[in-house]
Amino acid sequence: ASAAADALTEVLAGTGGWLVDEPGESAAAADGEDPAPRLDELAIMRERFLPRAVFMLHEVLDSTAEWLEQAVRDTVGQFGREDAEDMLLTLFASFDPADRSSRGPAADAGALPALLTSSPAAPGHWHKKALSLASVVANDGNALHETFSMEEMERFLSLMAGSHVSLMRCGDRGFLFDG
């Protein structure tokens, strides 16, 4: 899920935007043809497909987070809170890009909140990535927000609000392991 999400995010966040001809790069303009029809076609394709791509990416990120949240609940149910927390924090640390694994999660209690959202094995990481779509869509450089209809933007903002609440919940050690 991580590689696919990163690749699609990179496409969406590309400079100038996806399905946009840079000035002077249009094949029609190079052939001496009027580039207006091609630009119109690209605009229609952007409006039709970019919001869908954003919603699909959010679904992948959110579903991955929910799956990991369920894994946390199942582990707590199977092993009890204390043992499950130790196991899961060790797992989260082993996937953490900051490489806290050599010290163990208990050795650095101050790093724990970051671990709950930085480790790709932790559900908070995926909620954080889902929430980061707001920055991608809002970026004027790729003009994604211009492709959304009013209804699509309302739906998107609702999803972002839900991702924010989920991120807050998963970043709270007590809620994540007691919830």
PDB file of C-alpha atoms in Angstrom:
ATOM      1  CA  ALA A   1       0.000   0.000   0.000  1.00  0.00           C
ATOM      2  CA  SER A   2       2.853   2.367   0.800  1.00  0.00           C
ATOM      3  CA  ALA A   3       4.519   2.230  -2.615  1.00  0.00           C
ATOM      4  CA  ALA A   4       1.220   2.677  -4.457  1.00  0.00           C
ATOM      5  CA  ALA A   5       0.134   5.537  -2.204  1.00  0.00           C
ATOM      6  CA  ASP A   6       3.485   7.295  -2.552  1.00  0.00           C
ATOM      7  CA  ALA A   7       3.472   6.917  -6.346  1.00  0.00           C
ATOM      8  CA  LEU A   8      -0.059   8.260  -6.724  1.00  0.00           C
ATOM      9  CA  THR A   9       0.643  11.117  -4.317  1.00  0.00           C
ATOM     10  CA  GLU A  10       3.710  12.017  -6.379  1.00  0.00           C
ATOM     11  CA  VAL A  11       1.620  12.062  -9.567  1.00  0.00           C
ATOM     12  CA  LEU A  12      -1.076  14.215  -7.963  1.00  0.00           C
ATOM     13  CA  ALA A  13       1.420  16.601  -6.379  1.00  0.00           C
ATOM     14  CA  GLY A  14       3.503  17.045  -9.536  1.00  0.00           C
ATOM     15  CA  THR A  15       4.586  20.545 -10.475  1.00  0.00           C
ATOM     16  CA  GLY A  16       2.053  22.172 -12.763  1.00  0.00           C
ATOM     17  CA  GLY A  17      -0.443  19.417 -12.131  1.00  0.00           C
ATOM     18  CA  TRP A  18      -1.352  16.166 -13.780  1.00  0.00           C
ATOM     19  CA  LEU A  19      -2.829  16.316 -17.289  1.00  0.00           C
ATOM     20  CA  VAL A  20      -1.610  19.869 -17.840  1.00  0.00           C
ATOM     21  CA  ASP A  21       0.403  20.938 -20.862  1.00  0.00           C
ATOM     22  CA  GLU A  22       3.235  23.228 -20.018  1.00  0.00           C
ATOM     23  CA  PRO A  23       3.378  26.308 -22.239  1.00  0.00           C
ATOM     24  CA  GLY A  24       4.927  25.395 -25.579  1.00  0.00           C
ATOM     25  CA  GLU A  25       4.861  21.619 -24.905  1.00  0.00           C
ATOM     26  CA  SER A  26       1.583  20.824 -26.639  1.00  0.00           C
ATOM     27  CA  ALA A  27       1.908  18.527 -29.630  1.00  0.00           C
ATOM     28  CA  ALA A  28      -0.865  20.500 -31.326  1.00  0.00           C
ATOM     29  CA  ALA A  29       1.046  23.762 -30.885  1.00  0.00           C
ATOM     30  CA  ALA A  30       4.211  22.162 -32.259  1.00  0.00           C
ATOM     31  CA  ASP A  31       2.311  21.116 -35.401  1.00  0.00           C
ATOM     32  CA  GLY A  32       0.937  24.615 -35.854  1.00  0.00           C
ATOM     33  CA  GLU A  33      -2.563  23.520 -34.822  1.00  0.00           C
ATOM     34  CA  ASP A  34      -4.781  25.409 -32.436  1.00  0.00           C
ATOM     35  CA  PRO A  35      -3.979  24.044 -28.939  1.00  0.00           C
ATOM     36  CA  ALA A  36      -7.367  25.138 -27.526  1.00  0.00           C
ATOM     37  CA  PRO A  37      -9.219  21.845 -28.219  1.00  0.00           C
ATOM     38  CA  ARG A  38      -6.449  19.826 -26.515  1.00  0.00           C
ATOM     39  CA  LEU A  39      -6.428  22.168 -23.525  1.00  0.00           C
ATOM     40  CA  ASP A  40     -10.208  21.808 -23.256  1.00  0.00           C
ATOM     41  CA  GLU A  41      -9.913  18.000 -23.397  1.00  0.00           C
ATOM     42  CA  LEU A  42      -7.236  18.022 -20.697  1.00  0.00           C
ATOM     43  CA  ALA A  43      -9.386  20.261 -18.483  1.00  0.00           C
ATOM     44  CA  ILE A  44     -12.349  17.892 -18.869  1.00  0.00           C
ATOM     45  CA  MET A  45     -10.167  14.873 -18.069  1.00  0.00           C
ATOM     46  CA  ARG A  46      -8.708  16.628 -14.994  1.00  0.00           C
ATOM     47  CA  GLU A  47     -12.170  17.489 -13.671  1.00  0.00           C
ATOM     48  CA  ARG A  48     -13.399  13.970 -14.286  1.00  0.00           C
ATOM     49  CA  PHE A  49     -10.471  11.908 -13.038  1.00  0.00           C
ATOM     50  CA  LEU A  50      -8.426  13.880 -10.516  1.00  0.00           C
ATOM     51  CA  PRO A  51     -11.068  14.044  -7.779  1.00  0.00           C
ATOM     52  CA  ARG A  52     -11.656  10.309  -8.270  1.00  0.00           C
ATOM     53  CA  ALA A  53      -7.943   9.621  -7.928  1.00  0.00           C
ATOM     54  CA  VAL A  54      -7.802  11.682  -4.719  1.00  0.00           C
ATOM     55  CA  PHE A  55     -10.803   9.827  -3.269  1.00  0.00           C
ATOM     56  CA  MET A  56      -9.331   6.445  -4.224  1.00  0.00           C
ATOM     57  CA  LEU A  57      -6.009   7.349  -2.623  1.00  0.00           C
ATOM     58  CA  HIS A  58      -7.789   8.455   0.544  1.00  0.00           C
ATOM     59  CA  GLU A  59      -9.700   5.176   0.576  1.00  0.00           C
ATOM     60  CA  VAL A  60      -6.457   3.163   0.343  1.00  0.00           C
ATOM     61  CA  LEU A  61      -4.833   5.164   3.142  1.00  0.00           C
ATOM     62  CA  ASP A  62      -7.905   5.144   5.371  1.00  0.00           C
ATOM     63  CA  SER A  63      -8.617   1.437   4.819  1.00  0.00           C
ATOM     64  CA  THR A  64      -5.017   0.557   5.639  1.00  0.00           C
ATOM     65  CA  ALA A  65      -5.273   2.559   8.876  1.00  0.00           C
ATOM     66  CA  GLU A  66      -8.582   0.889   9.795  1.00  0.00           C
ATOM     67  CA  TRP A  67      -7.114  -2.547   9.099  1.00  0.00           C
ATOM     68  CA  LEU A  68      -4.171  -1.779  11.382  1.00  0.00           C
ATOM     69  CA  GLU A  69      -6.513  -0.420  14.078  1.00  0.00           C
ATOM     70  CA  GLN A  70      -8.405  -3.718  13.942  1.00  0.00           C
ATOM     71  CA  ALA A  71      -5.102  -5.592  14.241  1.00  0.00           C
ATOM     72  CA  VAL A  72      -4.344  -3.570  17.395  1.00  0.00           C
ATOM     73  CA  ARG A  73      -7.784  -4.382  18.859  1.00  0.00           C
ATOM     74  CA  ASP A  74      -7.405  -8.073  17.986  1.00  0.00           C
ATOM     75  CA  THR A  75      -3.932  -8.218  19.536  1.00  0.00           C
ATOM     76  CA  VAL A  76      -5.165  -6.555  22.737  1.00  0.00           C
ATOM     77  CA  GLY A  77      -8.101  -8.998  22.836  1.00  0.00           C
ATOM     78  CA  GLN A  78      -5.821 -11.993  22.333  1.00  0.00           C
ATOM     79  CA  PHE A  79      -2.930 -11.094  24.630  1.00  0.00           C
ATOM     80  CA  GLY A  80      -4.284  -8.507  27.060  1.00  0.00           C
ATOM     81  CA  ARG A  81      -3.471  -4.816  27.119  1.00  0.00           C
ATOM     82  CA  GLU A  82      -0.003  -4.890  28.699  1.00  0.00           C
ATOM     83  CA  ASP A  83       1.478  -7.742  26.634  1.00  0.00           C
ATOM     84  CA  ALA A  84      -0.176  -6.512  23.439  1.00  0.00           C
ATOM     85  CA  GLU A  85       1.111  -2.983  23.978  1.00  0.00           C
ATOM     86  CA  ASP A  86       4.678  -4.246  24.462  1.00  0.00           C
ATOM     87  CA  MET A  87       4.459  -6.428  21.350  1.00  0.00           C
ATOM     88  CA  LEU A  88       2.882  -3.756  19.190  1.00  0.00           C
ATOM     89  CA  LEU A  89       5.248  -0.998  20.284  1.00  0.00           C
ATOM     90  CA  THR A  90       8.193  -3.258  19.489  1.00  0.00           C
ATOM     91  CA  LEU A  91       6.635  -3.952  16.090  1.00  0.00           C
ATOM     92  CA  PHE A  92       5.995  -0.255  15.462  1.00  0.00           C
ATOM     93  CA  ALA A  93       9.595   0.578  16.433  1.00  0.00           C
ATOM     94  CA  SER A  94      10.964  -2.069  14.062  1.00  0.00           C
ATOM     95  CA  PHE A  95       9.261  -0.285  11.132  1.00  0.00           C
ATOM     96  CA  ASP A  96      10.008   3.240  12.332  1.00  0.00           C
ATOM     97  CA  PRO A  97      12.166   5.261   9.948  1.00  0.00           C
ATOM     98  CA  ALA A  98      13.795   6.995  12.938  1.00  0.00           C
ATOM     99  CA  ASP A  99      15.233   3.559  13.903  1.00  0.00           C
ATOM    100  CA  ARG A 100      14.328   3.537  17.574  1.00  0.00           C
ATOM    101  CA  SER A 101      14.286  -0.269  17.478  1.00  0.00           C
ATOM    102  CA  SER A 102      17.752  -0.668  18.966  1.00  0.00           C
ATOM    103  CA  ARG A 103      16.653   1.086  22.168  1.00  0.00           C
ATOM    104  CA  GLY A 104      13.185  -0.430  22.348  1.00  0.00           C
ATOM    105  CA  PRO A 105       9.976   1.591  22.677  1.00  0.00           C
ATOM    106  CA  ALA A 106       9.997   1.638  26.467  1.00  0.00           C
ATOM    107  CA  ALA A 107      13.501   3.159  26.594  1.00  0.00           C
ATOM    108  CA  ASP A 108      12.342   6.419  25.052  1.00  0.00           C
ATOM    109  CA  ALA A 109       8.903   7.249  26.416  1.00  0.00           C
ATOM    110  CA  GLY A 110       9.167  10.766  24.976  1.00  0.00           C
ATOM    111  CA  ALA A 111       9.417   9.306  21.475  1.00  0.00           C
ATOM    112  CA  LEU A 112       6.267   7.222  21.897  1.00  0.00           C
ATOM    113  CA  PRO A 113       3.760   9.771  20.563  1.00  0.00           C
ATOM    114  CA  ALA A 114       5.841  10.170  17.402  1.00  0.00           C
ATOM    115  CA  LEU A 115       6.164   6.396  17.065  1.00  0.00           C
ATOM    116  CA  LEU A 116       2.371   6.018  17.035  1.00  0.00           C
ATOM    117  CA  THR A 117       2.212   8.187  13.891  1.00  0.00           C
ATOM    118  CA  SER A 118       5.637   7.718  12.257  1.00  0.00           C
ATOM    119  CA  SER A 119       5.870   3.938  12.029  1.00  0.00           C
ATOM    120  CA  PRO A 120       4.306   2.470   8.875  1.00  0.00           C
ATOM    121  CA  ALA A 121       3.129  -0.414  11.081  1.00  0.00           C
ATOM    122  CA  ALA A 122       1.057   1.980  13.227  1.00  0.00           C
ATOM    123  CA  PRO A 123      -2.450   3.036  12.162  1.00  0.00           C
ATOM    124  CA  GLY A 124      -1.694   6.680  12.969  1.00  0.00           C
ATOM    125  CA  HIS A 125       0.913   6.785  10.203  1.00  0.00           C
ATOM    126  CA  TRP A 126      -1.746   6.008   7.617  1.00  0.00           C
ATOM    127  CA  HIS A 127      -4.244   8.495   9.033  1.00  0.00           C
ATOM    128  CA  LYS A 128      -1.469  11.106   8.908  1.00  0.00           C
ATOM    129  CA  LYS A 129      -0.826  10.298   5.234  1.00  0.00           C
ATOM    130  CA  ALA A 130      -4.563  10.539   4.514  1.00  0.00           C
ATOM    131  CA  LEU A 131      -4.704  13.928   6.201  1.00  0.00           C
ATOM    132  CA  SER A 132      -1.694  15.105   4.197  1.00  0.00           C
ATOM    133  CA  LEU A 133      -3.884  14.915   1.084  1.00  0.00           C
ATOM    134  CA  ALA A 134      -5.359  18.243   2.207  1.00  0.00           C
ATOM    135  CA  SER A 135      -2.009  19.912   1.495  1.00  0.00           C
ATOM    136  CA  VAL A 136      -1.727  18.224  -1.881  1.00  0.00           C
ATOM    137  CA  VAL A 137      -5.228  19.310  -2.928  1.00  0.00           C
ATOM    138  CA  ALA A 138      -4.837  22.838  -1.545  1.00  0.00           C
ATOM    139  CA  ASN A 139      -1.489  23.457  -3.266  1.00  0.00           C
ATOM    140  CA  ASP A 140      -1.940  26.157  -5.896  1.00  0.00           C
ATOM    141  CA  GLY A 141       1.006  24.754  -7.851  1.00  0.00           C
ATOM    142  CA  ASN A 142      -0.873  21.665  -8.998  1.00  0.00           C
ATOM    143  CA  ALA A 143      -4.353  23.258  -9.016  1.00  0.00           C
ATOM    144  CA  LEU A 144      -6.124  20.094  -7.844  1.00  0.00           C
ATOM    145  CA  HIS A 145      -8.654  22.071  -5.822  1.00  0.00           C
ATOM    146  CA  GLU A 146      -9.833  23.704  -9.046  1.00  0.00           C
ATOM    147  CA  THR A 147     -10.918  20.317 -10.425  1.00  0.00           C
ATOM    148  CA  PHE A 148     -13.345  19.586  -7.577  1.00  0.00           C
ATOM    149  CA  SER A 149     -17.028  20.418  -7.835  1.00  0.00           C
ATOM    150  CA  MET A 150     -18.641  21.978  -4.762  1.00  0.00           C
ATOM    151  CA  GLU A 151     -20.083  18.586  -3.745  1.00  0.00           C
ATOM    152  CA  GLU A 152     -16.740  16.847  -4.233  1.00  0.00           C
ATOM    153  CA  MET A 153     -14.966  19.498  -2.166  1.00  0.00           C
ATOM    154  CA  GLU A 154     -17.523  19.131   0.638  1.00  0.00           C
ATOM    155  CA  ARG A 155     -17.024  15.357   0.590  1.00  0.00           C
ATOM    156  CA  PHE A 156     -13.246  15.793   0.568  1.00  0.00           C
ATOM    157  CA  LEU A 157     -13.312  18.207   3.502  1.00  0.00           C
ATOM    158  CA  SER A 158     -15.527  15.793   5.428  1.00  0.00           C
ATOM    159  CA  LEU A 159     -13.022  13.002   4.802  1.00  0.00           C
ATOM    160  CA  MET A 160     -10.196  15.254   5.999  1.00  0.00           C
ATOM    161  CA  ALA A 161     -12.110  16.032   9.203  1.00  0.00           C
ATOM    162  CA  GLY A 162     -12.596  12.306   9.789  1.00  0.00           C
ATOM    163  CA  SER A 163      -8.910  11.634   9.139  1.00  0.00           C
ATOM    164  CA  HIS A 164      -7.968  14.318  11.640  1.00  0.00           C
ATOM    165  CA  VAL A 165     -10.162  12.802  14.342  1.00  0.00           C
ATOM    166  CA  SER A 166      -8.774   9.331  13.583  1.00  0.00           C
ATOM    167  CA  LEU A 167      -5.204  10.635  13.730  1.00  0.00           C
ATOM    168  CA  MET A 168      -5.839  12.235  17.117  1.00  0.00           C
ATOM    169  CA  ARG A 169      -7.365   8.983  18.372  1.00  0.00           C
ATOM    170  CA  CYS A 170      -4.508   6.793  17.100  1.00  0.00           C
ATOM    171  CA  GLY A 171      -1.843   9.165  18.380  1.00  0.00           C
ATOM    172  CA  ASP A 172      -3.199   8.738  21.922  1.00  0.00           C
ATOM    173  CA  ARG A 173      -1.552   5.715  23.529  1.00  0.00           C
ATOM    174  CA  GLY A 174      -4.365   5.226  26.030  1.00  0.00           C
ATOM    175  CA  PHE A 175      -7.094   5.359  23.437  1.00  0.00           C
ATOM    176  CA  LEU A 176      -5.242   3.198  20.922  1.00  0.00           C
ATOM    177  CA  PHE A 177      -4.625   0.381  23.389  1.00  0.00           C
ATOM    178  CA  ASP A 178      -7.706   0.794  25.576  1.00  0.00           C
ATOM    179  CA  GLY A 179     -10.194   1.925  22.912  1.00  0.00           C
TER     180      GLY A 179
END
